Amino acid sequence: MTVQEQISEYINSHPEHQKADLQELHRIILELIPDCKLMFIDDEKNDERPTFSHTRIGYGLRFTEDMAIIPQEYPKIEMDASSYGITIAINELHDKTYLMRTFGEKIGKASITGLFIKFKELKDINIETLEAAIRYGYEQNS
């Protein structure tokens, strides 16, 4: 199965309201960073990272050495969904307060912590602000 097929299957596996938001966010991210490498990460199937267990879509590529695990490819931006809502992770930020300081008051009904922007539904947030955060995160160390 191709990465794009895995992503489509992942998006389609969510409840209808979340599926529509995930499809729209996926489209937005690909429009913002069309040249990015797409990744589909399923940690439950990854024996090298047994302490993590969630599935997500990755955009862009960075190289990391974290938690004394062998160096690996890792996405700059990630998106995943659960029963709690949707999470966008911006992995390239060195200042873990940047997202909150820069986008916190403008993003709408979202929780921002360190590298994560979490929200229930796309309609609850300011899309332009989310786009600016994603663009900024992607461009770091590019």
PDB file of C-alpha atoms in Angstrom:
ATOM      1  CA  MET A   1       0.000   0.000   0.000  1.00  0.00           C
ATOM      2  CA  THR A   2       1.364   3.438  -0.892  1.00  0.00           C
ATOM      3  CA  VAL A   3       1.761   6.231   1.655  1.00  0.00           C
ATOM      4  CA  GLN A   4      -1.102   8.147   0.030  1.00  0.00           C
ATOM      5  CA  GLU A   5      -3.348   5.060   0.261  1.00  0.00           C
ATOM      6  CA  GLN A   6      -2.436   4.627   3.940  1.00  0.00           C
ATOM      7  CA  ILE A   7      -3.240   8.289   4.587  1.00  0.00           C
ATOM      8  CA  SER A   8      -6.597   8.013   2.814  1.00  0.00           C
ATOM      9  CA  GLU A   9      -7.444   4.872   4.758  1.00  0.00           C
ATOM     10  CA  TYR A  10      -6.471   6.569   8.039  1.00  0.00           C
ATOM     11  CA  ILE A  11      -8.575   9.659   7.315  1.00  0.00           C
ATOM     12  CA  ASN A  12     -11.554   7.564   6.200  1.00  0.00           C
ATOM     13  CA  SER A  13     -11.406   5.471   9.387  1.00  0.00           C
ATOM     14  CA  HIS A  14     -12.573   8.422  11.513  1.00  0.00           C
ATOM     15  CA  PRO A  15     -16.147   9.529  12.256  1.00  0.00           C
ATOM     16  CA  GLU A  16     -17.719  11.634   9.510  1.00  0.00           C
ATOM     17  CA  HIS A  17     -17.291  15.058  11.182  1.00  0.00           C
ATOM     18  CA  GLN A  18     -13.639  14.370  11.957  1.00  0.00           C
ATOM     19  CA  LYS A  19     -13.004  12.833   8.549  1.00  0.00           C
ATOM     20  CA  ALA A  20     -14.091  16.044   6.820  1.00  0.00           C
ATOM     21  CA  ASP A  21     -11.811  18.135   9.055  1.00  0.00           C
ATOM     22  CA  LEU A  22      -8.858  15.796   8.496  1.00  0.00           C
ATOM     23  CA  GLN A  23      -9.382  15.861   4.719  1.00  0.00           C
ATOM     24  CA  GLU A  24      -9.504  19.657   4.741  1.00  0.00           C
ATOM     25  CA  LEU A  25      -6.416  19.969   6.946  1.00  0.00           C
ATOM     26  CA  HIS A  26      -4.519  17.499   4.766  1.00  0.00           C
ATOM     27  CA  ARG A  27      -5.438  19.569   1.703  1.00  0.00           C
ATOM     28  CA  ILE A  28      -4.391  22.804   3.439  1.00  0.00           C
ATOM     29  CA  ILE A  29      -1.047  21.416   4.556  1.00  0.00           C
ATOM     30  CA  LEU A  30      -0.262  20.053   1.089  1.00  0.00           C
ATOM     31  CA  GLU A  31      -1.169  23.425  -0.393  1.00  0.00           C
ATOM     32  CA  LEU A  32       1.116  25.221   2.076  1.00  0.00           C
ATOM     33  CA  ILE A  33       4.059  22.852   1.604  1.00  0.00           C
ATOM     34  CA  PRO A  34       3.508  21.039  -1.704  1.00  0.00           C
ATOM     35  CA  ASP A  35       7.083  19.756  -1.976  1.00  0.00           C
ATOM     36  CA  CYS A  36       7.108  18.022   1.417  1.00  0.00           C
ATOM     37  CA  LYS A  37       7.770  14.337   1.864  1.00  0.00           C
ATOM     38  CA  LEU A  38       4.598  12.582   3.019  1.00  0.00           C
ATOM     39  CA  MET A  39       4.899   9.988   5.752  1.00  0.00           C
ATOM     40  CA  PHE A  40       2.466   7.632   7.435  1.00  0.00           C
ATOM     41  CA  ILE A  41       3.594   6.651  10.918  1.00  0.00           C
ATOM     42  CA  ASP A  42       2.056   3.760  12.804  1.00  0.00           C
ATOM     43  CA  ASP A  43       4.094   3.307  15.971  1.00  0.00           C
ATOM     44  CA  GLU A  44       2.204   0.179  16.941  1.00  0.00           C
ATOM     45  CA  LYS A  45       3.935  -1.517  13.994  1.00  0.00           C
ATOM     46  CA  ASN A  46       7.342   0.028  14.728  1.00  0.00           C
ATOM     47  CA  ASP A  47       9.434  -2.209  16.984  1.00  0.00           C
ATOM     48  CA  GLU A  48      12.101   0.493  17.403  1.00  0.00           C
ATOM     49  CA  ARG A  49       9.734   2.835  19.301  1.00  0.00           C
ATOM     50  CA  PRO A  50       7.618   0.618  21.542  1.00  0.00           C
ATOM     51  CA  THR A  51       6.914   3.381  24.067  1.00  0.00           C
ATOM     52  CA  PHE A  52       4.776   5.275  21.544  1.00  0.00           C
ATOM     53  CA  SER A  53       1.517   3.970  20.175  1.00  0.00           C
ATOM     54  CA  HIS A  54      -0.370   6.241  17.871  1.00  0.00           C
ATOM     55  CA  THR A  55      -0.872   6.668  14.188  1.00  0.00           C
ATOM     56  CA  ARG A  56      -0.336   9.955  12.385  1.00  0.00           C
ATOM     57  CA  ILE A  57       0.384  11.662   9.088  1.00  0.00           C
ATOM     58  CA  GLY A  58       3.783  13.303   8.682  1.00  0.00           C
ATOM     59  CA  TYR A  59       4.762  16.181   6.418  1.00  0.00           C
ATOM     60  CA  GLY A  60       8.338  17.092   5.595  1.00  0.00           C
ATOM     61  CA  LEU A  61      11.478  15.394   6.769  1.00  0.00           C
ATOM     62  CA  ARG A  62      13.972  15.975   9.512  1.00  0.00           C
ATOM     63  CA  PHE A  63      16.642  13.807  11.047  1.00  0.00           C
ATOM     64  CA  THR A  64      16.577  13.280  14.809  1.00  0.00           C
ATOM     65  CA  GLU A  65      18.333  11.496  17.620  1.00  0.00           C
ATOM     66  CA  ASP A  66      15.891  11.376  20.501  1.00  0.00           C
ATOM     67  CA  MET A  67      15.677   9.382  23.686  1.00  0.00           C
ATOM     68  CA  ALA A  68      18.928   7.525  22.920  1.00  0.00           C
ATOM     69  CA  ILE A  69      17.249   5.685  20.070  1.00  0.00           C
ATOM     70  CA  ILE A  70      19.083   5.240  16.811  1.00  0.00           C
ATOM     71  CA  PRO A  71      18.919   8.285  14.515  1.00  0.00           C
ATOM     72  CA  GLN A  72      15.872   8.253  12.282  1.00  0.00           C
ATOM     73  CA  GLU A  73      13.820  10.203   9.793  1.00  0.00           C
ATOM     74  CA  TYR A  74      11.001  12.110  11.393  1.00  0.00           C
ATOM     75  CA  PRO A  75       8.391  14.544  10.038  1.00  0.00           C
ATOM     76  CA  LYS A  76       8.553  18.287  10.617  1.00  0.00           C
ATOM     77  CA  ILE A  77       4.750  18.545  10.899  1.00  0.00           C
ATOM     78  CA  GLU A  78       2.371  15.835  12.111  1.00  0.00           C
ATOM     79  CA  MET A  79      -1.390  15.491  12.199  1.00  0.00           C
ATOM     80  CA  ASP A  80      -3.437  12.942  14.071  1.00  0.00           C
ATOM     81  CA  ALA A  81      -6.914  12.534  15.490  1.00  0.00           C
ATOM     82  CA  SER A  82      -8.479  10.797  18.447  1.00  0.00           C
ATOM     83  CA  SER A  83     -11.752  10.899  20.326  1.00  0.00           C
ATOM     84  CA  TYR A  84     -10.414  14.070  22.002  1.00  0.00           C
ATOM     85  CA  GLY A  85      -9.950  15.950  18.737  1.00  0.00           C
ATOM     86  CA  ILE A  86      -7.239  16.799  16.236  1.00  0.00           C
ATOM     87  CA  THR A  87      -3.607  17.501  17.032  1.00  0.00           C
ATOM     88  CA  ILE A  88      -1.074  19.299  14.864  1.00  0.00           C
ATOM     89  CA  ALA A  89       2.519  18.827  16.048  1.00  0.00           C
ATOM     90  CA  ILE A  90       5.202  21.227  14.888  1.00  0.00           C
ATOM     91  CA  ASN A  91       8.424  19.360  15.548  1.00  0.00           C
ATOM     92  CA  GLU A  92      11.059  21.848  14.431  1.00  0.00           C
ATOM     93  CA  LEU A  93      10.577  24.415  17.185  1.00  0.00           C
ATOM     94  CA  HIS A  94      13.468  24.887  19.596  1.00  0.00           C
ATOM     95  CA  ASP A  95      11.588  27.462  21.698  1.00  0.00           C
ATOM     96  CA  LYS A  96       8.743  25.491  23.264  1.00  0.00           C
ATOM     97  CA  THR A  97       6.914  28.714  24.203  1.00  0.00           C
ATOM     98  CA  TYR A  98       6.889  30.152  20.668  1.00  0.00           C
ATOM     99  CA  LEU A  99       3.542  28.703  19.536  1.00  0.00           C
ATOM    100  CA  MET A 100       1.669  29.944  22.579  1.00  0.00           C
ATOM    101  CA  ARG A 101       3.294  33.387  22.570  1.00  0.00           C
ATOM    102  CA  THR A 102       2.867  33.938  18.841  1.00  0.00           C
ATOM    103  CA  PHE A 103      -0.426  32.234  17.987  1.00  0.00           C
ATOM    104  CA  GLY A 104      -2.180  31.558  21.299  1.00  0.00           C
ATOM    105  CA  GLU A 105      -4.454  34.584  21.395  1.00  0.00           C
ATOM    106  CA  LYS A 106      -5.309  34.448  17.693  1.00  0.00           C
ATOM    107  CA  ILE A 107      -5.981  30.757  17.068  1.00  0.00           C
ATOM    108  CA  GLY A 108      -9.410  30.418  18.674  1.00  0.00           C
ATOM    109  CA  LYS A 109     -10.631  27.439  20.687  1.00  0.00           C
ATOM    110  CA  ALA A 110      -7.398  25.455  20.745  1.00  0.00           C
ATOM    111  CA  SER A 111      -5.018  24.229  23.383  1.00  0.00           C
ATOM    112  CA  ILE A 112      -1.376  25.020  22.678  1.00  0.00           C
ATOM    113  CA  THR A 113       1.360  23.272  24.631  1.00  0.00           C
ATOM    114  CA  GLY A 114       5.004  23.173  23.574  1.00  0.00           C
ATOM    115  CA  LEU A 115       4.928  21.721  20.068  1.00  0.00           C
ATOM    116  CA  PHE A 116       1.208  20.857  19.919  1.00  0.00           C
ATOM    117  CA  ILE A 117      -1.934  22.622  18.741  1.00  0.00           C
ATOM    118  CA  LYS A 118      -5.035  20.667  19.785  1.00  0.00           C
ATOM    119  CA  PHE A 119      -8.652  21.421  18.937  1.00  0.00           C
ATOM    120  CA  LYS A 120     -11.996  19.657  18.684  1.00  0.00           C
ATOM    121  CA  GLU A 121     -13.174  20.881  15.298  1.00  0.00           C
ATOM    122  CA  LEU A 122     -11.727  22.925  12.479  1.00  0.00           C
ATOM    123  CA  LYS A 123     -14.605  25.432  12.704  1.00  0.00           C
ATOM    124  CA  ASP A 124     -13.443  26.379  16.211  1.00  0.00           C
ATOM    125  CA  ILE A 125     -10.081  27.776  15.130  1.00  0.00           C
ATOM    126  CA  ASN A 126      -8.714  30.537  12.945  1.00  0.00           C
ATOM    127  CA  ILE A 127      -7.421  28.712   9.853  1.00  0.00           C
ATOM    128  CA  GLU A 128      -5.101  31.549   8.804  1.00  0.00           C
ATOM    129  CA  THR A 129      -3.400  31.444  12.203  1.00  0.00           C
ATOM    130  CA  LEU A 130      -2.996  27.665  12.012  1.00  0.00           C
ATOM    131  CA  GLU A 131      -1.561  28.027   8.503  1.00  0.00           C
ATOM    132  CA  ALA A 132       0.949  30.602   9.761  1.00  0.00           C
ATOM    133  CA  ALA A 133       2.047  28.260  12.574  1.00  0.00           C
ATOM    134  CA  ILE A 134       2.447  25.323  10.168  1.00  0.00           C
ATOM    135  CA  ARG A 135       4.361  27.435   7.645  1.00  0.00           C
ATOM    136  CA  TYR A 136       6.661  28.773  10.354  1.00  0.00           C
ATOM    137  CA  GLY A 137       7.331  25.300  11.763  1.00  0.00           C
ATOM    138  CA  TYR A 138       8.027  23.810   8.372  1.00  0.00           C
ATOM    139  CA  GLU A 139      10.474  26.554   7.412  1.00  0.00           C
ATOM    140  CA  GLN A 140      12.569  26.125  10.565  1.00  0.00           C
ATOM    141  CA  ASN A 141      15.926  24.548   9.709  1.00  0.00           C
ATOM    142  CA  SER A 142      14.907  24.045   6.086  1.00  0.00           C
TER     143      SER A 142
END
